[in-house]
Coordinates of C-alpha atoms in Angstrom, one line a residue:
Chain C
M1 CA 25.7 0.3 -33.0
V2 CA 25.1 0.8 -36.6
G3 CA 21.9 -1.1 -36.2
A4 CA 20.3 1.8 -34.4
F5 CA 20.2 3.7 -37.7
Q6 CA 18.9 1.0 -39.9
D7 CA 15.4 -0.3 -40.6
G8 CA 14.4 -3.9 -40.9
D9 CA 15.9 -4.2 -44.4
G10 CA 19.2 -2.6 -43.5
R11 CA 18.4 0.8 -45.1
P12 CA 19.7 3.8 -43.1
T13 CA 17.0 5.6 -41.2
L14 CA 16.4 7.8 -38.2
G15 CA 13.0 6.2 -37.6
N16 CA 14.3 4.0 -34.7
L17 CA 15.4 7.1 -32.8
D18 CA 11.8 8.4 -33.3
A19 CA 10.7 5.2 -31.5
L20 CA 12.6 6.5 -28.5
T21 CA 10.1 9.2 -28.0
S22 CA 7.1 6.8 -28.0
D23 CA 5.1 6.6 -24.9
A24 CA 6.4 3.2 -23.9
A25 CA 10.0 4.2 -24.4
L26 CA 9.6 7.4 -22.5
S27 CA 7.9 5.9 -19.6
A28 CA 10.5 3.1 -19.5
L29 CA 13.3 5.7 -19.5
K30 CA 11.5 7.6 -16.8
G31 CA 11.1 4.4 -14.8
S32 CA 14.8 3.6 -15.2
L33 CA 15.9 7.0 -14.2
V34 CA 13.6 7.1 -11.2
L35 CA 14.6 3.6 -10.1
S36 CA 18.3 4.3 -10.5
A37 CA 18.2 7.6 -8.8
T38 CA 16.1 6.3 -5.9
T39 CA 18.2 3.2 -5.3
A40 CA 21.4 5.3 -5.7
L41 CA 20.2 7.8 -3.1
I42 CA 19.0 5.1 -0.7
G43 CA 22.0 2.9 -1.2
A44 CA 24.4 5.9 -0.8
A45 CA 22.8 7.2 2.4
L46 CA 22.4 3.8 4.1
G47 CA 25.7 2.6 2.7
A48 CA 27.6 5.7 4.0
L49 CA 25.9 5.2 7.4
L50 CA 27.0 1.5 7.5
A51 CA 30.5 2.4 6.3
Y52 CA 30.8 5.0 9.1
L53 CA 29.6 2.5 11.7
V54 CA 32.1 -0.1 10.4
V55 CA 35.0 2.3 10.2
S56 CA 34.3 3.6 13.7
L57 CA 35.1 0.0 14.9
P58 CA 38.7 -0.7 15.9
T59 CA 40.9 -1.6 12.9
Q60 CA 41.6 -5.1 14.0
S61 CA 38.0 -5.9 15.1
L62 CA 36.7 -9.1 13.7
L63 CA 33.3 -7.6 13.1
R64 CA 34.8 -4.8 11.0
R65 CA 36.7 -7.3 8.8
T66 CA 33.7 -9.6 8.4
T67 CA 31.4 -6.8 7.5
L68 CA 33.7 -5.6 4.8
A69 CA 34.2 -9.1 3.5
I70 CA 30.5 -9.8 3.4
S71 CA 29.9 -6.4 1.7
G72 CA 32.4 -7.6 -1.0
V73 CA 30.4 -10.7 -1.5
L74 CA 26.9 -9.1 -1.5
A75 CA 27.9 -6.3 -3.9
Q76 CA 28.7 -9.0 -6.5
F77 CA 25.5 -10.7 -5.7
G78 CA 22.6 -10.1 -7.9
G79 CA 20.6 -11.6 -10.7
V80 CA 18.3 -14.6 -10.5
V81 CA 19.4 -15.7 -7.0
L82 CA 18.7 -12.2 -5.5
A83 CA 15.2 -12.2 -7.1
F84 CA 14.5 -15.6 -5.6
A85 CA 15.7 -14.5 -2.2
W86 CA 13.2 -11.6 -2.1
I87 CA 10.3 -13.7 -3.4
A88 CA 11.0 -16.1 -0.6
T89 CA 11.0 -13.2 1.9
I90 CA 8.1 -10.9 1.0
G91 CA 6.5 -12.7 -2.0
S92 CA 2.9 -14.0 -1.7
V93 CA 4.0 -16.9 0.6
G94 CA 7.3 -15.4 1.8
I95 CA 8.2 -15.9 5.5
V96 CA 8.0 -12.2 6.4
T97 CA 4.7 -11.8 4.6
K98 CA 3.3 -14.8 6.6
A99 CA 4.8 -13.6 9.8
M100 CA 3.3 -10.1 9.5
D101 CA 0.0 -11.6 8.6
S102 CA -0.2 -13.9 11.6
A103 CA 1.3 -11.3 14.0
F104 CA -0.4 -8.1 13.0
G105 CA -2.9 -9.1 10.3
V106 CA -1.0 -6.8 7.8
D107 CA -1.0 -7.9 4.2
L108 CA 2.5 -7.0 3.3
Y109 CA 2.3 -8.6 -0.2
G110 CA -0.5 -6.2 -1.2
S111 CA -1.3 -6.3 -4.8
G112 CA 2.1 -7.6 -5.9
W113 CA 4.1 -4.4 -5.5
L114 CA 7.3 -6.6 -5.2
F115 CA 7.0 -7.3 -8.9
D116 CA 6.9 -3.7 -10.0
L117 CA 9.0 -0.6 -9.5
P118 CA 8.7 -0.2 -5.7
G119 CA 9.7 -3.9 -5.3
L120 CA 12.7 -3.3 -7.5
V121 CA 13.8 -0.4 -5.3
V122 CA 13.8 -2.7 -2.2
V123 CA 15.6 -5.4 -4.1
Y124 CA 18.2 -3.2 -5.7
A125 CA 19.1 -1.7 -2.4
Y126 CA 20.3 -5.1 -1.4
F127 CA 23.3 -4.9 -3.7
Q128 CA 23.6 -1.1 -3.7
I129 CA 24.2 -0.7 0.0
P130 CA 27.2 -3.1 0.2
L131 CA 28.6 -1.6 -3.0
M132 CA 28.5 1.8 -1.3
V133 CA 30.2 0.4 1.8
I134 CA 33.1 -0.9 -0.4
V135 CA 33.5 2.3 -2.4
F136 CA 33.0 4.7 0.4
A137 CA 34.7 3.1 3.4
P138 CA 38.2 4.1 2.0
A139 CA 37.0 7.7 2.0
F140 CA 36.3 7.5 5.8
E141 CA 39.6 5.8 6.4
G142 CA 41.3 8.6 4.4
L143 CA 40.1 11.2 7.0
R144 CA 43.3 11.5 9.0
P145 CA 42.9 11.7 12.8
Q146 CA 45.4 14.6 12.7
W147 CA 42.9 16.8 10.9
R148 CA 40.4 16.2 13.7
E149 CA 43.1 16.9 16.3
A150 CA 44.0 20.1 14.5
A151 CA 40.4 21.2 14.4
V152 CA 39.9 20.5 18.1
N153 CA 43.1 22.3 19.0
L154 CA 41.7 25.4 17.2
G155 CA 38.7 25.2 19.4
A156 CA 36.2 23.4 17.1
S157 CA 33.4 21.3 18.5
T158 CA 32.5 17.9 17.1
W159 CA 29.7 19.6 15.1
D160 CA 32.1 22.2 13.8
Y161 CA 34.6 19.6 12.7
W162 CA 31.9 17.7 10.7
R163 CA 30.4 20.8 9.3
H164 CA 33.6 22.5 8.2
V165 CA 36.2 19.8 7.7
A166 CA 34.9 16.2 7.3
L167 CA 31.8 16.8 5.2
P168 CA 33.4 19.1 2.6
L169 CA 36.2 16.6 2.3
L170 CA 33.8 13.7 1.9
T171 CA 31.4 15.4 -0.5
P172 CA 33.2 14.7 -3.8
A173 CA 33.8 11.1 -2.9
F174 CA 30.1 10.8 -1.9
L175 CA 28.9 12.3 -5.1
G176 CA 31.2 10.1 -7.1
A177 CA 30.0 7.0 -5.4
L178 CA 26.4 8.2 -6.0
L179 CA 27.1 8.3 -9.7
L180 CA 28.6 4.9 -9.7
L181 CA 25.6 3.5 -7.9
F182 CA 23.3 5.2 -10.4
A183 CA 25.1 3.6 -13.3
N184 CA 25.1 0.3 -11.5
A185 CA 21.3 0.3 -11.0
F186 CA 20.7 1.6 -14.5
A187 CA 22.6 -1.3 -16.1
A188 CA 21.2 -4.0 -13.9
Y189 CA 18.9 -6.4 -15.8
A190 CA 18.8 -10.0 -14.5
T191 CA 17.0 -9.3 -11.2
A192 CA 14.4 -7.3 -12.9
A193 CA 14.0 -9.8 -15.7
V194 CA 13.1 -12.5 -13.2
L195 CA 10.9 -10.4 -11.0
V196 CA 8.9 -8.4 -13.5
S197 CA 7.0 -10.6 -16.0
Q198 CA 4.4 -8.1 -17.1
G199 CA 4.9 -4.7 -18.5
Q200 CA 8.2 -3.0 -19.2
P201 CA 8.7 -0.4 -16.5
I202 CA 12.4 0.0 -17.2
V203 CA 14.6 0.4 -20.3
P204 CA 16.5 -3.0 -20.0
L205 CA 13.2 -4.9 -20.0
L206 CA 11.9 -2.9 -23.0
I207 CA 15.1 -3.9 -24.9
R208 CA 14.4 -7.5 -24.0
Q209 CA 10.9 -7.2 -25.4
A210 CA 12.3 -5.5 -28.5
I211 CA 14.9 -8.0 -29.4
T212 CA 13.1 -11.2 -28.4
S213 CA 9.7 -10.2 -29.8
E214 CA 8.3 -12.6 -32.2
V215 CA 5.1 -10.6 -32.9
L216 CA 6.6 -7.5 -34.3
L217 CA 9.4 -8.0 -36.8
G218 CA 12.0 -5.3 -37.3
Q219 CA 11.8 -4.4 -33.6
A220 CA 15.4 -5.5 -33.1
N221 CA 16.6 -2.2 -34.5
V222 CA 14.5 -0.3 -31.9
G223 CA 16.3 -2.5 -29.4
F224 CA 19.6 -1.2 -30.8
A225 CA 18.4 2.4 -30.5
L226 CA 17.4 1.8 -26.9
A227 CA 20.8 0.3 -26.2
L228 CA 22.3 3.4 -27.7
E229 CA 20.2 5.5 -25.4
M230 CA 21.6 3.5 -22.4
I231 CA 25.1 4.0 -23.6
V232 CA 24.6 7.7 -23.8
V233 CA 23.3 7.9 -20.2
V234 CA 26.0 5.7 -18.8
T235 CA 28.7 7.6 -20.6
L236 CA 27.5 10.9 -19.2
V237 CA 27.5 9.4 -15.7
M238 CA 30.9 7.9 -16.1
V239 CA 32.4 11.1 -17.4
A240 CA 31.0 13.0 -14.5
Y241 CA 32.4 10.3 -12.2
N242 CA 35.9 10.6 -13.6
L243 CA 35.9 14.3 -13.2
L244 CA 34.9 14.0 -9.5
L245 CA 37.4 11.3 -9.0
K246 CA 40.2 13.6 -10.1
R247 CA 39.1 16.2 -7.7
T248 CA 38.9 13.7 -4.8
S249 CA 42.1 11.9 -5.4
R250 CA 44.1 15.0 -4.4
W251 CA 43.0 14.6 -0.8
M252 CA 42.9 10.8 -0.5
R253 CA 46.5 10.0 -1.0
Chain G
M1 CA 39.4 8.8 21.0
T2 CA 37.0 6.3 22.4
P3 CA 33.4 6.5 21.3
S4 CA 30.8 7.3 23.9
R5 CA 28.5 4.7 25.3
T6 CA 25.4 6.1 23.6
F7 CA 27.2 6.0 20.3
R8 CA 28.2 2.4 20.8
A9 CA 24.6 1.4 21.7
V10 CA 23.2 3.2 18.7
R11 CA 25.9 1.5 16.6
T12 CA 25.0 -2.0 17.8
V13 CA 21.3 -1.4 17.1
L14 CA 21.9 -0.1 13.6
L15 CA 24.4 -2.9 12.8
L16 CA 21.7 -5.4 13.9
A17 CA 19.2 -3.7 11.7
F18 CA 21.5 -4.0 8.7
A19 CA 22.3 -7.6 9.5
A20 CA 18.5 -8.4 9.5
Y21 CA 18.0 -6.7 6.2
F22 CA 20.8 -8.7 4.6
F23 CA 20.3 -12.1 6.3
V24 CA 16.5 -12.5 6.4
P25 CA 16.2 -13.0 2.7
L26 CA 18.9 -15.7 2.8
L27 CA 17.2 -17.5 5.7
A28 CA 13.9 -17.2 3.8
M29 CA 15.5 -19.0 0.9
L30 CA 16.7 -21.8 3.2
D31 CA 13.2 -22.0 4.8
F32 CA 11.5 -22.1 1.4
S33 CA 13.8 -24.7 -0.1
T34 CA 13.4 -27.1 2.8
Q35 CA 9.6 -27.0 2.9
A36 CA 7.8 -30.2 2.0
R37 CA 5.8 -30.0 -1.2
G38 CA 2.3 -28.7 -1.0
S39 CA 1.2 -27.5 2.4
A40 CA 2.4 -30.6 4.3
E41 CA 4.2 -30.0 7.6
G42 CA 7.9 -30.8 8.2
R43 CA 11.2 -30.4 6.6
T44 CA 12.7 -32.2 3.7
W45 CA 15.9 -32.2 1.7
D46 CA 14.2 -33.5 -1.4
N47 CA 14.5 -30.2 -3.1
W48 CA 18.3 -30.2 -2.6
Q49 CA 18.5 -33.7 -4.0
F50 CA 16.6 -32.5 -7.0
M51 CA 19.8 -30.7 -8.1
V52 CA 21.4 -34.1 -8.7
T53 CA 18.4 -36.1 -9.8
D54 CA 16.9 -33.7 -12.4
E55 CA 18.5 -34.1 -15.8
D56 CA 18.1 -30.5 -17.0
L57 CA 19.3 -28.9 -13.8
R58 CA 22.3 -31.2 -13.5
S59 CA 23.4 -30.6 -17.1
S60 CA 23.0 -26.8 -16.6
I61 CA 25.2 -27.0 -13.4
I62 CA 27.8 -28.9 -15.4
A63 CA 27.6 -26.4 -18.2
S64 CA 28.1 -23.5 -15.9
L65 CA 31.0 -25.1 -14.1
L66 CA 32.7 -26.0 -17.4
L67 CA 32.0 -22.5 -18.7
A68 CA 33.7 -21.0 -15.6
L69 CA 36.7 -23.3 -16.0
F70 CA 37.1 -22.5 -19.7
T71 CA 36.7 -18.8 -19.1
V72 CA 39.3 -18.8 -16.4
V73 CA 41.8 -20.7 -18.6
L74 CA 41.2 -18.5 -21.7
M75 CA 41.4 -15.4 -19.6
V76 CA 44.8 -16.4 -18.1
V77 CA 46.2 -17.5 -21.4
L78 CA 45.2 -14.2 -23.1
L79 CA 45.8 -11.7 -20.3
V80 CA 49.0 -12.8 -18.6
P81 CA 51.3 -12.9 -21.7
T82 CA 49.7 -9.7 -23.1
M83 CA 50.2 -7.8 -19.9
V84 CA 53.8 -9.0 -19.4
W85 CA 54.6 -8.1 -23.1
V86 CA 53.1 -4.7 -22.8
R87 CA 55.0 -4.0 -19.6
L88 CA 58.3 -5.0 -21.1
R89 CA 58.2 -4.0 -24.7
V90 CA 55.5 -1.4 -25.4
P91 CA 54.9 0.5 -22.2
R92 CA 53.2 3.2 -24.3
A93 CA 50.3 0.8 -25.1
R94 CA 49.6 0.3 -21.5
G95 CA 47.0 3.0 -21.3
L96 CA 45.2 1.6 -24.3
V97 CA 45.2 -2.0 -23.0
E98 CA 43.9 -0.8 -19.6
F99 CA 41.2 1.2 -21.3
L100 CA 40.1 -1.7 -23.4
C101 CA 40.1 -4.0 -20.4
L102 CA 38.0 -1.7 -18.3
L103 CA 35.6 -0.9 -21.1
P104 CA 33.1 -3.7 -20.4
L105 CA 32.6 -2.3 -16.9
T106 CA 31.1 0.9 -18.2
I107 CA 28.9 -0.6 -20.9
P108 CA 25.8 -2.3 -19.5
A109 CA 26.0 -6.0 -20.2
L110 CA 22.6 -5.8 -21.9
V111 CA 24.0 -3.4 -24.5
I112 CA 26.9 -5.8 -25.2
V113 CA 24.4 -8.6 -25.8
V114 CA 22.5 -6.5 -28.2
G115 CA 25.7 -5.7 -30.1
I116 CA 27.0 -9.3 -29.9
S117 CA 23.8 -11.1 -30.9
N118 CA 24.6 -10.9 -34.6
V119 CA 28.1 -12.2 -34.1
Y120 CA 26.7 -15.1 -32.1
S121 CA 24.4 -16.4 -34.8
W122 CA 27.7 -16.9 -36.8
V123 CA 29.5 -18.5 -33.9
T124 CA 26.8 -21.0 -33.2
Y125 CA 26.6 -21.7 -36.9
L126 CA 30.4 -22.5 -37.0
L127 CA 30.9 -24.2 -33.6
G128 CA 27.6 -25.7 -32.8
D129 CA 25.2 -24.5 -30.2
S130 CA 26.7 -25.9 -27.0
P131 CA 26.5 -23.3 -24.1
L132 CA 30.3 -23.5 -24.0
V133 CA 30.6 -21.0 -26.9
L134 CA 29.6 -18.4 -24.4
T135 CA 33.2 -18.6 -23.1
F136 CA 34.2 -15.9 -25.6
A137 CA 31.6 -13.5 -24.4
Y138 CA 32.4 -14.2 -20.7
V139 CA 36.1 -13.6 -21.2
V140 CA 35.3 -10.1 -22.3
L141 CA 32.9 -9.7 -19.3
V142 CA 35.5 -10.8 -16.7
L143 CA 38.3 -8.7 -18.2
P144 CA 37.9 -5.6 -16.0
Y145 CA 38.1 -7.6 -12.7
S146 CA 40.8 -9.9 -13.9
Y147 CA 42.9 -7.0 -15.3
R148 CA 42.9 -5.2 -11.9
A149 CA 43.8 -8.3 -9.9
I150 CA 46.7 -9.3 -12.3
D151 CA 47.9 -5.7 -12.7
A152 CA 48.2 -5.3 -9.0
A153 CA 50.2 -8.6 -8.7
L154 CA 52.5 -7.6 -11.6
S155 CA 53.1 -4.2 -10.1
A156 CA 54.4 -5.9 -6.9
I157 CA 57.2 -7.7 -8.7
D158 CA 60.0 -6.4 -10.8
V159 CA 59.1 -8.1 -14.1
A160 CA 61.8 -6.4 -16.1
T161 CA 64.7 -7.6 -14.0
L162 CA 63.3 -11.1 -13.5
S163 CA 62.8 -11.7 -17.2
E164 CA 66.1 -10.1 -18.2
A165 CA 67.8 -12.5 -15.8
A166 CA 66.0 -15.5 -17.2
R167 CA 66.6 -14.4 -20.8
S168 CA 70.3 -13.9 -20.2
L169 CA 70.4 -17.5 -18.9
G170 CA 69.0 -18.7 -22.1
A171 CA 65.2 -19.0 -21.4
G172 CA 62.8 -18.4 -24.3
W173 CA 59.7 -16.2 -23.9
P174 CA 57.3 -19.1 -23.1
T175 CA 59.6 -20.3 -20.3
V176 CA 59.9 -16.8 -18.9
I177 CA 56.2 -16.4 -18.7
V178 CA 55.3 -19.9 -17.5
R179 CA 58.2 -20.6 -15.1
I180 CA 59.3 -17.2 -14.0
V181 CA 56.5 -14.7 -14.1
L182 CA 53.5 -16.9 -13.4
P183 CA 54.7 -18.4 -10.1
N184 CA 55.4 -14.9 -8.9
I185 CA 51.9 -13.7 -9.5
T186 CA 49.9 -16.7 -8.3
G187 CA 48.0 -14.7 -5.8
G188 CA 46.8 -12.2 -8.4
V189 CA 45.9 -14.9 -10.9
L190 CA 44.0 -16.9 -8.2
G191 CA 42.1 -13.7 -7.3
A192 CA 41.2 -13.1 -10.9
A193 CA 40.1 -16.7 -11.3
F194 CA 37.8 -16.7 -8.3
I195 CA 36.1 -13.4 -9.3
S196 CA 35.7 -14.8 -12.8
V197 CA 34.1 -18.0 -11.5
A198 CA 31.7 -16.0 -9.3
L199 CA 30.7 -13.8 -12.3
V200 CA 30.2 -16.7 -14.7
M201 CA 28.2 -18.8 -12.2
G202 CA 25.7 -15.9 -11.7
E203 CA 25.7 -14.6 -15.3
Y204 CA 22.1 -14.4 -16.6
V205 CA 21.9 -11.6 -19.2
F206 CA 24.0 -13.2 -21.9
A207 CA 22.8 -16.7 -21.5
S208 CA 19.1 -15.9 -21.3
L209 CA 19.1 -13.5 -24.3
L210 CA 21.2 -15.8 -26.5
H211 CA 19.2 -18.8 -25.4
F212 CA 21.8 -21.0 -23.7
D213 CA 20.9 -23.2 -20.7
T214 CA 23.3 -22.2 -18.0
L215 CA 22.5 -22.6 -14.3
P216 CA 20.8 -19.2 -13.7
V217 CA 18.7 -19.6 -16.8
A218 CA 17.7 -23.2 -15.8
M219 CA 16.9 -21.9 -12.3
A220 CA 14.6 -19.2 -13.7
G221 CA 12.9 -21.8 -15.9
I222 CA 12.5 -24.4 -13.1
Y223 CA 11.1 -21.8 -10.8
R224 CA 7.8 -21.9 -12.6
S225 CA 7.3 -25.6 -12.1
N226 CA 9.1 -26.3 -8.9
P227 CA 10.0 -23.1 -7.0
A228 CA 11.5 -24.9 -4.0
A229 CA 14.0 -26.8 -6.1
A230 CA 14.9 -23.6 -7.9
M231 CA 15.5 -21.9 -4.5
A232 CA 17.7 -24.7 -3.4
A233 CA 19.8 -24.5 -6.5
A234 CA 20.0 -20.7 -6.1
L235 CA 21.0 -20.9 -2.5
A236 CA 23.6 -23.5 -3.3
S237 CA 25.2 -21.5 -6.1
M238 CA 25.1 -18.4 -3.9
L239 CA 26.9 -20.3 -1.1
F240 CA 29.5 -21.7 -3.5
V241 CA 30.3 -18.2 -4.8
A242 CA 30.3 -16.7 -1.3
L243 CA 32.8 -19.4 -0.1
L244 CA 35.0 -18.6 -3.1
L245 CA 35.0 -14.8 -2.5
V246 CA 35.4 -15.0 1.3
G247 CA 38.2 -17.5 0.8
L248 CA 39.8 -15.0 -1.5
T249 CA 39.7 -12.1 1.0
F250 CA 41.3 -14.3 3.6
L251 CA 43.8 -15.7 1.1
S252 CA 44.9 -12.2 0.2
R253 CA 45.1 -11.1 3.8
D254 CA 47.3 -14.1 4.7
R255 CA 49.6 -13.4 1.8
H256 CA 49.8 -9.8 2.8
R257 CA 50.8 -10.7 6.3
H258 CA 53.3 -13.2 5.0
D259 CA 54.8 -10.6 2.7
Q260 CA 55.1 -8.1 5.6
G261 CA 56.9 -10.7 7.7
A262 CA 59.3 -11.5 5.0
S263 CA 60.3 -7.9 4.2
R264 CA 63.3 -6.3 5.8

């Protein structure tokens, strides 16, 4: 941590923080924020949908239990293996790429978008959606049937029930899960490290470049400064998450 | 309330779409890893055999498995006595211990590496540069998950009464922990161990940036020269971890059912 405020010889300096406002650092930060926000939104929306589908199955259904178990596995799943899986699917010789080419003559691979930000969005969604299912399914289960019955007794339609009862109750949990997903995507590194070999579109890759660079000495401290920047972002997100969690937990007992 | 037929139809379609999104990449890996080299036709298991025949890959697999083993052992040795001790003697420190254990979850792993890299130049200097020194970093990494699993198991039993009974019968603290508490929280410890193994087997950030050859690092390296073999290794490690975790969910469910049956 102290390293963020030192230069190459260990003298205290604020110069490394200046490096955070360089073009490369700013565009990496922007890339990271956009990537995390997009995948958090996609993951949260699709994950909530999947969670709802699963929860609407009967409690003892095998499909429901398997889906939840698989989600648990896939949410842990990331890194090198995940990158490989997607290269095998929609890489230059991936099976979906080849199938689309022979069936419709569409070049899915394009100019290698899989290995840049758009590709990262698709790949990150692969672990964000299951994570959302795990985090959010309990919120659906916490919606008591009695509340719905009460609403129906008072003359509410299904739409009224969702609009005035269920959605307001689910909103804090949803926002909390969204923040968690954001932090998760923001911190992910291994998948991107394997997929992206050129350029540094996101902060973690820029840190990699800074601390492993053999060309520019003294870059390591810039890496520390970037790491500090990441901590600040993640801390903000986590504080917000805890605040929301406190609000939600009142209803989810 | 029974869902309407339209709803059920839509649900089936959507569930199939999700299933496709999640399973096609895995099938793609299987397809890729069993292709014959070059553009030749036919299927081959050569790439799977490569895991055993290639010296580098084999040693990295062994390194990862050993790392997982050591991490689990060290984690249990550190965590169980500390948590029991805190529960019995210094309940006020519980919040602090919990905070420290959950801290690694909120800090990105990459940031921990940046912070730890200086420490590690000393560690490798003192202990040699075997990948096994990563154990220390990995114990920190698996703390949040292990803490939760063990904490849940400890909450389910009455540690205070059990240990007082054992102490009054003349047992020392080591006996209390090894012979009284540990057998009662086997489920939690097993859960913590499985999750730890899963994390260690897939860990890439620490190993790659500190330059140690564990399985994920070796896979990423081999991918450049022999993609199919790297795919095979990746799929194998994924299946191994998935088996562990699925086994865990069924294990905990069976225990749960068993407990319910035994209760009054």
